Tab-separated table of C-alpha atoms and ligand atoms in Angstrom:
chain	number	residue	atom	x	y	z
A	1	UNK	CA	-37.088	-47.374	2.992
A	2	UNK	CA	-34.945	-44.233	2.673
A	3	UNK	CA	-32.184	-44.874	0.135
A	4	UNK	CA	-28.966	-43.029	-0.686
A	5	UNK	CA	-27.506	-43.743	-4.133
A	6	UNK	CA	-23.773	-43.039	-4.374
A	7	UNK	CA	-22.893	-42.749	-8.060
A	8	UNK	CA	-26.469	-41.949	-9.081
A	9	UNK	CA	-25.535	-40.605	-12.527
A	10	UNK	CA	-23.808	-43.852	-13.519
A	11	UNK	CA	-25.048	-47.027	-15.132
A	12	UNK	CA	-25.885	-48.795	-11.836
A	13	UNK	CA	-27.271	-45.549	-10.408
A	14	UNK	CA	-29.765	-45.127	-13.225
A	15	UNK	CA	-30.814	-48.810	-13.142
A	16	UNK	CA	-31.385	-48.435	-9.391
A	17	UNK	CA	-33.541	-45.348	-9.875
A	18	UNK	CA	-35.526	-47.218	-12.530
A	19	UNK	CA	-36.350	-50.027	-10.073
A	20	UNK	CA	-37.028	-47.606	-7.218
A	21	UNK	CA	-39.450	-45.558	-9.361
A	22	UNK	CA	-41.518	-48.716	-9.919
A	23	UNK	CA	-42.124	-48.983	-6.170
A	24	UNK	CA	-42.895	-45.537	-4.753
A	25	UNK	CA	-44.747	-47.219	-1.892
A	26	UNK	CA	-41.544	-48.954	-0.714
A	27	UNK	CA	-38.634	-46.604	-1.453
A	28	UNK	CA	-37.911	-42.931	-0.918
A	29	UNK	CA	-34.749	-41.374	-2.373
A	30	UNK	CA	-32.864	-39.797	0.515
A	31	UNK	CA	-29.653	-38.708	-1.249
A	32	UNK	CA	-28.160	-38.801	-4.740
A	33	UNK	CA	-24.494	-38.228	-5.561
A	34	UNK	CA	-22.329	-37.646	-8.625
A	35	UNK	CA	-18.731	-36.551	-9.078
A	36	UNK	CA	-18.904	-33.651	-11.511
A	37	UNK	CA	-22.063	-34.259	-13.574
A	38	UNK	CA	-24.024	-31.352	-12.108
A	39	UNK	CA	-26.651	-31.135	-14.867
A	40	UNK	CA	-27.373	-34.865	-14.841
A	41	UNK	CA	-27.631	-34.843	-11.041
A	42	UNK	CA	-29.965	-31.851	-11.083
A	43	UNK	CA	-32.224	-33.620	-13.596
A	44	UNK	CA	-32.419	-36.629	-11.249
A	45	UNK	CA	-33.255	-34.369	-8.291
A	46	UNK	CA	-36.049	-32.767	-10.268
A	47	UNK	CA	-37.642	-36.205	-10.622
A	48	UNK	CA	-36.802	-37.856	-7.289
A	49	UNK	CA	-36.657	-34.922	-4.811
A	50	UNK	CA	-33.946	-36.260	-2.471
A	51	UNK	CA	-33.218	-34.422	0.759
A	52	UNK	CA	-29.493	-34.232	-0.128
A	53	UNK	CA	-27.402	-34.200	-3.276
A	54	UNK	CA	-23.601	-34.342	-3.350
A	55	UNK	CA	-21.189	-33.286	-6.085
A	56	UNK	CA	-18.029	-34.906	-4.737
A	57	UNK	CA	-15.655	-33.538	-7.376
A	58	UNK	CA	-16.715	-29.873	-7.315
A	59	UNK	CA	-15.972	-26.963	-4.995
A	60	UNK	CA	-18.706	-24.814	-3.414
A	61	UNK	CA	-20.848	-23.035	-5.979
A	62	UNK	CA	-23.672	-20.799	-4.776
A	63	UNK	CA	-25.447	-20.774	-8.149
A	64	UNK	CA	-25.595	-24.567	-8.287
A	65	UNK	CA	-26.718	-24.698	-4.678
A	66	UNK	CA	-29.633	-22.405	-5.490
A	67	UNK	CA	-30.746	-24.426	-8.497
A	68	UNK	CA	-30.890	-27.608	-6.398
A	69	UNK	CA	-32.613	-25.793	-3.535
A	70	UNK	CA	-35.368	-24.815	-5.962
A	71	UNK	CA	-36.318	-28.514	-6.020
A	72	UNK	CA	-36.132	-28.888	-2.253
A	73	UNK	CA	-32.683	-30.546	-2.288
A	74	UNK	CA	-29.717	-29.410	-0.219
A	75	UNK	CA	-26.560	-29.618	-2.344
A	76	UNK	CA	-23.200	-30.437	-0.725
A	77	UNK	CA	-19.721	-30.321	-2.287
A	78	UNK	CA	-16.596	-32.495	-1.936
A	79	UNK	CA	-15.829	-36.069	-0.845
A	80	UNK	CA	-16.504	-35.721	2.906
A	81	UNK	CA	-20.284	-35.169	2.571
A	82	UNK	CA	-20.549	-38.638	0.963
A	83	UNK	CA	-19.732	-40.053	4.378
A	84	UNK	CA	-22.020	-37.604	6.175
A	85	UNK	CA	-25.107	-38.488	4.136
A	86	UNK	CA	-24.646	-42.262	4.511
A	87	UNK	CA	-24.231	-41.859	8.287
A	88	UNK	CA	-27.295	-39.617	8.616
A	89	UNK	CA	-29.955	-41.116	10.866
A	90	UNK	CA	-32.521	-40.561	8.106
A	91	UNK	CA	-30.643	-42.844	5.701
A	92	UNK	CA	-31.553	-46.527	5.968
A	93	UNK	CA	-29.988	-48.106	2.880
A	94	UNK	CA	-27.063	-47.187	0.647
A	95	UNK	CA	-26.449	-48.207	-2.941
A	96	UNK	CA	-22.631	-48.064	-3.185
A	97	UNK	CA	-22.195	-47.500	-6.930
A	98	UNK	CA	-19.242	-45.148	-7.221
A	99	UNK	CA	-16.666	-46.565	-9.616
A	100	UNK	CA	-13.194	-47.498	-8.384
A	101	UNK	CA	-11.132	-46.908	-5.261
A	102	UNK	CA	-12.881	-43.526	-4.914
A	103	UNK	CA	-15.865	-45.432	-3.501
A	104	UNK	CA	-14.015	-47.148	-0.671
A	105	UNK	CA	-14.324	-44.506	2.082
A	106	UNK	CA	-18.066	-43.925	1.619
A	107	UNK	CA	-18.831	-47.637	1.254
A	108	UNK	CA	-16.932	-48.366	4.447
A	109	UNK	CA	-18.656	-45.468	6.227
A	110	UNK	CA	-22.063	-46.919	5.327
A	111	UNK	CA	-21.004	-50.362	6.564
A	112	UNK	CA	-19.583	-48.925	9.801
A	113	UNK	CA	-22.832	-47.038	10.361
A	114	UNK	CA	-24.658	-50.387	10.249
A	115	UNK	CA	-26.749	-49.526	7.218
A	116	UNK	CA	-28.201	-51.884	4.667
A	117	UNK	CA	-25.462	-51.674	2.009
A	118	UNK	CA	-26.114	-52.693	-1.580
A	119	UNK	CA	-22.617	-53.301	-2.880
A	120	UNK	CA	-21.879	-52.563	-6.535
A	121	UNK	CA	-18.492	-50.899	-5.877
A	122	UNK	CA	-16.481	-54.140	-6.105
A	123	UNK	CA	-13.174	-52.254	-5.935
A	124	UNK	CA	-13.886	-51.489	-2.247
A	125	UNK	CA	-14.100	-55.207	-1.525
A	126	UNK	CA	-10.985	-55.946	-3.601
A	127	UNK	CA	-8.931	-53.343	-1.738
A	128	UNK	CA	-10.234	-53.899	1.743
A	129	UNK	CA	-12.277	-57.124	1.860
A	130	UNK	CA	-11.278	-58.238	5.373
A	131	UNK	CA	-11.694	-54.686	6.762
A	132	UNK	CA	-15.151	-54.285	5.192
A	133	UNK	CA	-16.329	-57.720	6.337
A	134	UNK	CA	-15.096	-57.165	9.901
A	135	UNK	CA	-16.799	-53.769	10.005
A	136	UNK	CA	-20.041	-55.322	8.730
A	137	UNK	CA	-19.982	-57.929	11.494
A	138	UNK	CA	-19.195	-55.371	14.184
A	139	UNK	CA	-21.812	-52.857	13.073
A	140	UNK	CA	-24.329	-55.551	12.069
A	141	UNK	CA	-24.609	-54.018	8.637
A	142	UNK	CA	-26.556	-56.019	6.087
A	143	UNK	CA	-24.243	-56.292	3.090
A	144	UNK	CA	-25.990	-57.372	-0.109
A	145	UNK	CA	-24.099	-58.057	-3.354
A	146	UNK	CA	-25.285	-56.233	-6.468
A	147	UNK	CA	-22.596	-57.530	-8.822
A	148	UNK	CA	-24.665	-59.989	-10.869
A	149	UNK	CA	-22.380	-62.976	-10.221
A	150	UNK	CA	-22.202	-62.420	-6.475
A	151	UNK	CA	-25.886	-61.729	-6.278
A	152	UNK	CA	-26.414	-65.043	-8.103
A	153	UNK	CA	-24.114	-66.883	-5.664
A	154	UNK	CA	-25.927	-65.247	-2.744
A	155	UNK	CA	-29.239	-66.483	-4.144
A	156	UNK	CA	-27.842	-70.020	-4.664
A	157	UNK	CA	-26.286	-70.355	-1.204
A	158	UNK	CA	-28.003	-72.528	1.352
A	159	UNK	CA	-25.554	-74.592	3.425
A	160	UNK	CA	-22.327	-72.577	3.306
A	161	UNK	CA	-20.374	-75.357	5.074
A	162	UNK	CA	-21.246	-77.801	2.261
A	163	UNK	CA	-20.007	-75.646	-0.640
A	164	UNK	CA	-17.371	-77.370	-2.795
A	165	UNK	CA	-16.880	-74.712	-5.483
A	166	UNK	CA	-18.181	-71.363	-6.563
A	167	UNK	CA	-18.330	-71.010	-10.349
A	168	UNK	CA	-18.306	-67.408	-11.538
A	169	UNK	CA	-19.475	-66.984	-15.111
A	170	UNK	CA	-17.830	-64.496	-17.474
A	171	UNK	CA	-19.054	-63.397	-20.880
A	172	UNK	CA	-15.506	-63.249	-22.280
A	173	UNK	CA	-16.192	-59.685	-23.429
A	174	UNK	CA	-15.876	-58.341	-26.978
A	175	UNK	CA	-12.541	-60.040	-27.754
A	176	UNK	CA	-13.296	-63.622	-26.684
A	177	UNK	CA	-12.837	-64.921	-30.212
A	178	UNK	CA	-10.677	-62.176	-31.782
A	179	UNK	CA	-7.281	-63.223	-33.178
A	180	UNK	CA	-4.709	-62.878	-30.373
A	181	UNK	CA	-2.404	-60.726	-32.511
A	182	UNK	CA	-5.224	-58.199	-33.105
A	183	UNK	CA	-5.497	-57.315	-29.380
A	184	UNK	CA	-2.530	-54.931	-29.431
A	185	UNK	CA	-4.389	-52.555	-31.759
A	186	UNK	CA	-7.809	-52.645	-30.065
A	187	UNK	CA	-9.315	-49.128	-29.683
A	188	UNK	CA	-11.131	-47.759	-26.606
A	189	UNK	CA	-14.394	-47.644	-28.606
A	190	UNK	CA	-14.079	-51.364	-29.429
A	191	UNK	CA	-13.176	-52.244	-25.839
A	192	UNK	CA	-16.169	-50.479	-24.277
A	193	UNK	CA	-18.778	-52.005	-26.590
A	194	UNK	CA	-19.726	-55.063	-24.597
A	195	UNK	CA	-21.781	-57.779	-26.327
A	196	UNK	CA	-24.346	-58.283	-23.526
A	197	UNK	CA	-24.242	-55.450	-20.992
A	198	UNK	CA	-24.277	-51.643	-21.176
A	199	UNK	CA	-22.023	-50.437	-18.357
A	200	UNK	CA	-19.695	-47.617	-17.356
A	201	UNK	CA	-16.466	-47.254	-19.328
A	202	UNK	CA	-14.097	-48.540	-16.657
A	203	UNK	CA	-15.919	-51.807	-15.971
A	204	UNK	CA	-16.428	-52.287	-19.710
A	205	UNK	CA	-12.655	-52.240	-20.277
A	206	UNK	CA	-12.256	-54.550	-17.248
A	207	UNK	CA	-14.678	-56.969	-18.927
A	208	UNK	CA	-12.666	-56.860	-22.145
A	209	UNK	CA	-9.402	-57.721	-20.306
A	210	UNK	CA	-11.282	-59.998	-17.896
A	211	UNK	CA	-9.734	-58.117	-14.992
A	212	UNK	CA	-13.381	-57.645	-14.045
A	213	UNK	CA	-13.583	-61.388	-13.356
A	214	UNK	CA	-10.286	-61.254	-11.489
A	215	UNK	CA	-11.688	-58.501	-9.253
A	216	UNK	CA	-14.833	-60.591	-8.822
A	217	UNK	CA	-12.831	-63.650	-7.700
A	218	UNK	CA	-11.295	-61.480	-4.963
A	219	UNK	CA	-14.708	-59.985	-4.127
A	220	UNK	CA	-16.204	-63.498	-3.826
A	221	UNK	CA	-13.342	-64.679	-1.618
A	222	UNK	CA	-14.240	-62.111	1.038
A	223	UNK	CA	-18.004	-61.882	0.603
A	224	UNK	CA	-18.534	-65.620	0.921
A	225	UNK	CA	-15.444	-66.533	2.959
A	226	UNK	CA	-14.269	-69.246	0.568
A	227	UNK	CA	-10.616	-69.928	-0.331
A	228	UNK	CA	-9.387	-68.816	-3.769
A	229	UNK	CA	-8.871	-72.410	-4.901
A	230	UNK	CA	-12.602	-73.049	-4.481
A	231	UNK	CA	-13.509	-70.164	-6.823
A	232	UNK	CA	-13.427	-70.953	-10.534
A	233	UNK	CA	-14.193	-68.912	-13.614
A	234	UNK	CA	-16.063	-70.300	-16.591
A	235	UNK	CA	-16.765	-68.404	-19.800
A	236	UNK	CA	-20.439	-68.328	-20.727
A	237	UNK	CA	-20.894	-65.970	-23.691
A	238	UNK	CA	-24.704	-65.619	-23.431
A	239	UNK	CA	-24.656	-64.083	-19.898
A	240	UNK	CA	-27.834	-65.865	-18.852
A	241	UNK	CA	-26.415	-68.100	-16.108
A	242	UNK	CA	-25.040	-65.497	-13.703
A	243	UNK	CA	-23.065	-67.915	-11.502
A	244	UNK	CA	-23.309	-71.332	-9.884
A	245	UNK	CA	-22.627	-72.979	-6.529
A	246	UNK	CA	-21.530	-76.614	-6.330
A	247	UNK	CA	-22.160	-78.566	-3.133
A	248	UNK	CA	-20.361	-81.620	-1.713
A	249	UNK	CA	-23.176	-83.912	-2.876
A	250	UNK	CA	-22.553	-82.922	-6.514
A	251	UNK	CA	-25.590	-80.633	-6.833
A	252	UNK	CA	-24.947	-77.454	-8.788
A	253	UNK	CA	-27.377	-74.572	-8.238
A	254	UNK	CA	-27.466	-71.664	-10.702
A	255	UNK	CA	-29.323	-68.376	-11.017
A	256	UNK	CA	-30.558	-67.371	-14.478
A	257	UNK	CA	-32.100	-64.246	-15.955
A	258	UNK	CA	-31.770	-62.024	-18.969
A	259	UNK	CA	-28.651	-59.861	-18.631
A	260	UNK	CA	-30.217	-56.820	-16.947
A	261	UNK	CA	-28.694	-55.275	-13.804
A	262	UNK	CA	-32.168	-54.379	-12.567
A	263	UNK	CA	-32.572	-58.065	-11.574
A	264	UNK	CA	-29.771	-58.167	-8.958
A	265	UNK	CA	-30.557	-54.571	-7.940
A	266	UNK	CA	-34.219	-55.428	-7.254
A	267	UNK	CA	-33.086	-58.516	-5.361
A	268	UNK	CA	-30.710	-56.546	-3.150
A	269	UNK	CA	-33.273	-53.790	-2.582
A	270	UNK	CA	-36.074	-56.104	-1.474
A	271	UNK	CA	-34.287	-59.111	0.058
A	272	UNK	CA	-35.708	-61.262	1.668
A	273	UNK	CA	-38.781	-60.278	-0.314
A	274	UNK	CA	-39.022	-60.087	-4.117
A	275	UNK	CA	-40.208	-57.175	-6.216
A	276	UNK	CA	-40.695	-56.527	-9.939
A	277	UNK	CA	-37.516	-55.246	-11.612
A	278	UNK	CA	-38.779	-54.362	-15.082
A	279	UNK	CA	-36.507	-56.968	-16.690
A	280	UNK	CA	-37.815	-58.960	-19.631
A	281	UNK	CA	-38.796	-62.514	-18.636
A	282	UNK	CA	-36.385	-65.236	-19.737
A	283	UNK	CA	-37.541	-67.185	-22.800
A	284	UNK	CA	-35.524	-70.419	-22.676
A	285	UNK	CA	-37.146	-71.922	-25.755
A	286	UNK	CA	-36.101	-68.907	-27.828
A	287	UNK	CA	-32.493	-69.432	-26.808
A	288	UNK	CA	-30.419	-71.447	-29.266
A	289	UNK	CA	-27.936	-72.668	-26.682
A	290	UNK	CA	-26.147	-71.920	-23.427
A	291	UNK	CA	-22.453	-72.684	-23.806
A	292	UNK	CA	-19.506	-72.853	-21.403
A	293	UNK	CA	-15.740	-72.914	-21.929
A	294	UNK	CA	-12.553	-72.515	-19.879
A	295	UNK	CA	-10.829	-69.098	-20.049
A	296	UNK	CA	-7.563	-68.909	-22.021
A	297	UNK	CA	-4.893	-67.319	-19.802
A	298	UNK	CA	-2.844	-66.140	-22.793
A	299	UNK	CA	-5.789	-64.123	-24.025
A	300	UNK	CA	-6.731	-62.920	-20.541
A	301	UNK	CA	-3.479	-62.520	-18.534
A	302	UNK	CA	-5.252	-60.241	-16.025
A	303	UNK	CA	-7.117	-63.213	-14.588
A	304	UNK	CA	-4.004	-65.085	-13.320
A	305	UNK	CA	-2.633	-61.736	-12.072
A	306	UNK	CA	-5.706	-61.353	-9.849
A	307	UNK	CA	-5.394	-64.906	-8.495
A	308	UNK	CA	-1.698	-64.218	-7.792
A	309	UNK	CA	-2.544	-61.018	-5.893
A	310	UNK	CA	-5.118	-62.885	-3.827
A	311	UNK	CA	-2.547	-65.591	-3.091
A	312	UNK	CA	0.076	-62.964	-2.112
A	313	UNK	CA	-2.495	-61.450	0.285
A	314	UNK	CA	-2.142	-58.292	2.382
A	315	UNK	CA	-2.221	-55.149	0.280
A	316	UNK	CA	-1.493	-57.011	-3.014
A	317	UNK	CA	-5.132	-56.864	-4.212
A	318	UNK	CA	-5.188	-53.107	-3.490
A	319	UNK	CA	-1.973	-52.724	-5.535
A	320	UNK	CA	-3.515	-54.747	-8.360
A	321	UNK	CA	-6.663	-52.632	-8.296
A	322	UNK	CA	-4.789	-49.314	-8.295
A	323	UNK	CA	-2.477	-50.371	-11.130
A	324	UNK	CA	-5.502	-51.517	-13.114
A	325	UNK	CA	-7.303	-48.181	-12.622
A	326	UNK	CA	-4.234	-46.262	-13.810
A	327	UNK	CA	-3.710	-48.576	-16.792
A	328	UNK	CA	-7.369	-48.513	-17.860
A	329	UNK	CA	-7.461	-44.720	-17.653
A	330	UNK	CA	-4.290	-44.522	-19.773
A	331	UNK	CA	-5.781	-46.946	-22.309
A	332	UNK	CA	-9.027	-44.956	-22.523
A	333	UNK	CA	-6.988	-41.769	-23.020
A	334	UNK	CA	-5.062	-43.381	-25.890
A	335	UNK	CA	-1.778	-43.418	-23.948
A	336	UNK	CA	-1.428	-47.203	-23.585
A	337	UNK	CA	-2.166	-50.115	-25.917
A	338	UNK	CA	-4.827	-52.591	-24.778
A	339	UNK	CA	-2.202	-55.298	-24.195
A	340	UNK	CA	-0.202	-52.819	-22.087
A	341	UNK	CA	-2.861	-52.960	-19.347
A	342	UNK	CA	-1.814	-56.410	-18.087
A	343	UNK	CA	1.851	-55.474	-18.545
A	344	UNK	CA	1.547	-52.359	-16.374
A	345	UNK	CA	-0.247	-54.321	-13.651
A	346	UNK	CA	2.311	-57.158	-13.662
A	347	UNK	CA	5.226	-54.705	-13.522
A	348	UNK	CA	3.591	-52.732	-10.700
A	349	UNK	CA	3.052	-55.878	-8.643
A	350	UNK	CA	6.718	-56.761	-9.203
A	351	UNK	CA	7.901	-53.282	-8.229
A	352	UNK	CA	5.762	-52.570	-5.152
A	353	UNK	CA	5.982	-54.968	-2.203
A	354	UNK	CA	2.756	-56.122	-0.590
A	355	UNK	CA	2.371	-55.397	3.120
A	356	UNK	CA	0.130	-56.796	5.828
A	357	UNK	CA	-3.391	-55.472	5.601
A	358	UNK	CA	-4.147	-53.477	8.724
A	359	UNK	CA	-6.425	-50.493	8.369
A	360	UNK	CA	-7.836	-48.045	5.859
A	361	UNK	CA	-4.784	-45.750	6.040
A	362	UNK	CA	-2.423	-48.599	5.139
A	363	UNK	CA	-4.633	-49.595	2.220
A	364	UNK	CA	-4.823	-46.029	0.930
A	365	UNK	CA	-1.023	-45.702	1.206
A	366	UNK	CA	-0.606	-48.897	-0.846
A	367	UNK	CA	-3.109	-47.566	-3.383
A	368	UNK	CA	-1.127	-44.344	-3.745
A	369	UNK	CA	2.212	-46.118	-4.057
A	370	UNK	CA	0.858	-48.438	-6.754
A	371	UNK	CA	-0.636	-45.494	-8.669
A	372	UNK	CA	2.763	-43.780	-8.779
A	373	UNK	CA	4.552	-46.954	-9.882
A	374	UNK	CA	1.890	-47.740	-12.497
A	375	UNK	CA	2.048	-44.177	-13.828
A	376	UNK	CA	5.793	-44.603	-14.373
A	377	UNK	CA	5.233	-47.938	-16.113
A	378	UNK	CA	2.639	-46.372	-18.430
A	379	UNK	CA	5.222	-43.783	-19.486
A	380	UNK	CA	7.854	-46.498	-20.010
A	381	UNK	CA	5.521	-48.716	-22.073
A	382	UNK	CA	4.279	-45.754	-24.115
A	383	UNK	CA	7.839	-44.521	-24.856
B	1	NDP	P1	-20.316	-45.372	-14.157
B	1	NDP	O1	-19.021	-44.911	-14.682
B	1	NDP	O2	-21.458	-45.549	-15.097
B	1	NDP	O3	-20.796	-44.394	-12.969
B	1	NDP	C1	-19.928	-44.035	-11.954
B	1	NDP	C2	-20.613	-43.121	-10.948
B	1	NDP	O4	-19.668	-42.776	-9.940
B	1	NDP	C3	-21.112	-41.802	-11.539
B	1	NDP	O5	-22.231	-41.373	-10.829
B	1	NDP	C4	-19.919	-40.874	-11.299
B	1	NDP	O6	-20.290	-39.490	-11.244
B	1	NDP	C5	-19.449	-41.351	-9.951
B	1	NDP	N1	-18.006	-41.130	-9.778
B	1	NDP	C6	-17.027	-41.283	-10.711
B	1	NDP	N2	-15.829	-41.005	-10.184
B	1	NDP	C7	-16.034	-40.633	-8.897
B	1	NDP	C8	-15.188	-40.193	-7.858
B	1	NDP	N3	-13.856	-40.075	-8.030
B	1	NDP	N4	-15.741	-39.898	-6.662
B	1	NDP	C9	-17.065	-40.006	-6.465
B	1	NDP	N5	-17.945	-40.419	-7.428
B	1	NDP	C10	-17.418	-40.735	-8.630
B	1	NDP	O7	-20.011	-46.763	-13.389
B	1	NDP	P2	-20.950	-48.045	-13.264
B	1	NDP	O8	-22.311	-47.656	-12.819
B	1	NDP	O9	-20.788	-48.898	-14.459
B	1	NDP	O10	-20.212	-48.825	-12.083
B	1	NDP	C11	-20.289	-48.418	-10.737
B	1	NDP	C12	-19.716	-49.519	-9.847
B	1	NDP	O11	-20.555	-50.674	-9.954
B	1	NDP	C13	-18.306	-49.976	-10.272
B	1	NDP	O12	-17.577	-50.289	-9.127
B	1	NDP	C14	-18.559	-51.222	-11.087
B	1	NDP	O13	-17.493	-52.138	-11.034
B	1	NDP	C15	-19.784	-51.793	-10.377
B	1	NDP	N6	-20.614	-52.664	-11.220
B	1	NDP	C16	-21.209	-52.149	-12.335
B	1	NDP	C17	-21.974	-52.954	-13.164
B	1	NDP	C18	-22.670	-52.383	-14.356
B	1	NDP	O14	-23.455	-53.099	-14.989
B	1	NDP	N7	-22.467	-51.139	-14.728
B	1	NDP	C19	-22.148	-54.384	-12.866
B	1	NDP	C20	-21.507	-54.807	-11.646
B	1	NDP	C21	-20.768	-53.969	-10.863
B	1	NDP	P3	-20.143	-38.525	-12.564
B	1	NDP	O15	-21.293	-38.886	-13.457
B	1	NDP	O16	-20.227	-37.160	-12.042
B	1	NDP	O17	-18.804	-38.870	-13.164
B	2	MG	MG1	-20.171	-58.781	-12.475
């Protein structure tokens, strides 16, 4: 299978390449993309020899083009080529692993082209869930969840009509047990050091605020076509049970593994078959306990904000996502306290009205409007 990896230099990108390299008989790397990390992308091309590489955040550079060509790879520049490579007839499957709203257009292009789409870029689903799902149906794209919780739910689903609840597990992040009054002075370095997973910086902060779980509730609502009230979040600090599905007869089915993104990635790559992922086998006897607790909304105000955006509908989830991206970036840059993230998002949702969700242009306009409003809120909170 010829695979394009969007966001190849990231955490999901490198886990995907690790799994792919274990199965050279099954997978060929068709295209690899990064935003500005030219050296890292070149190193990947040296190993995997894709036909195309894209640097979406750089302008034409003849020197760079020549150094990629030396490895047999044609290098393209700018955002547009992301869509061209996923539409190419030679591309069969796309790992959508760009972080944030920046991944929406290319993810949607892959879906519209009817490709097998391995979805890591949850923000695309949060912003445009109904649009992406409709496009997948129309183009008969095979959309496979990579997010570990959604991949778990996908694996646990049998009779969709008999589902009572979906239970998404959350680790609770690094501040699950920290004194509430200490959260205001949390540093970016503390926020990105997750207890169980090594991930990109943005999703690591989202895990610390639990906005990540809020985004995942919205993602699950569209992926599995279940109402928000049937999606619950439970904190499970060991990150071994990746999610659960409860059926009307009272049966609860869960998927377990060591916390290693190569497990859901291998599943999405090979489905309906199974392939080795490289993950360490689970040793249940060595595990002291698996515990579960309800999330505290005072500690994690982003979670109720996400449910509220889902309830409001239309472009509200896109507004929530954009405000979160702006707030997280400001926090990482030292311009906003950790507790200001939820504040900026709440204020943005109050300030910007949600509209009916129609097409990609409307969603992108909402995204832009929320970014402006959130930027102003960041300045106000910081002042
Ligand atoms: P990383 O930050 O590690 O990697 C992001 C990738 O996207 C890099 O290749 C980066 O290129 C590229 N990129 C960044 N900004 C842009 C842009 N504006 N336009 C185009 N490409 C861009 O992120 P992760 O791998 O952690 O996450 C990727 C996605 O997968 C996110 O949506 C995240 O929520 C989701 N996900 C991640 C999980 C994880 O374990 N990491 C788990 C579940 C979901 P460059 O190197 O040049 O900046
Ligand atoms: Mg997840």
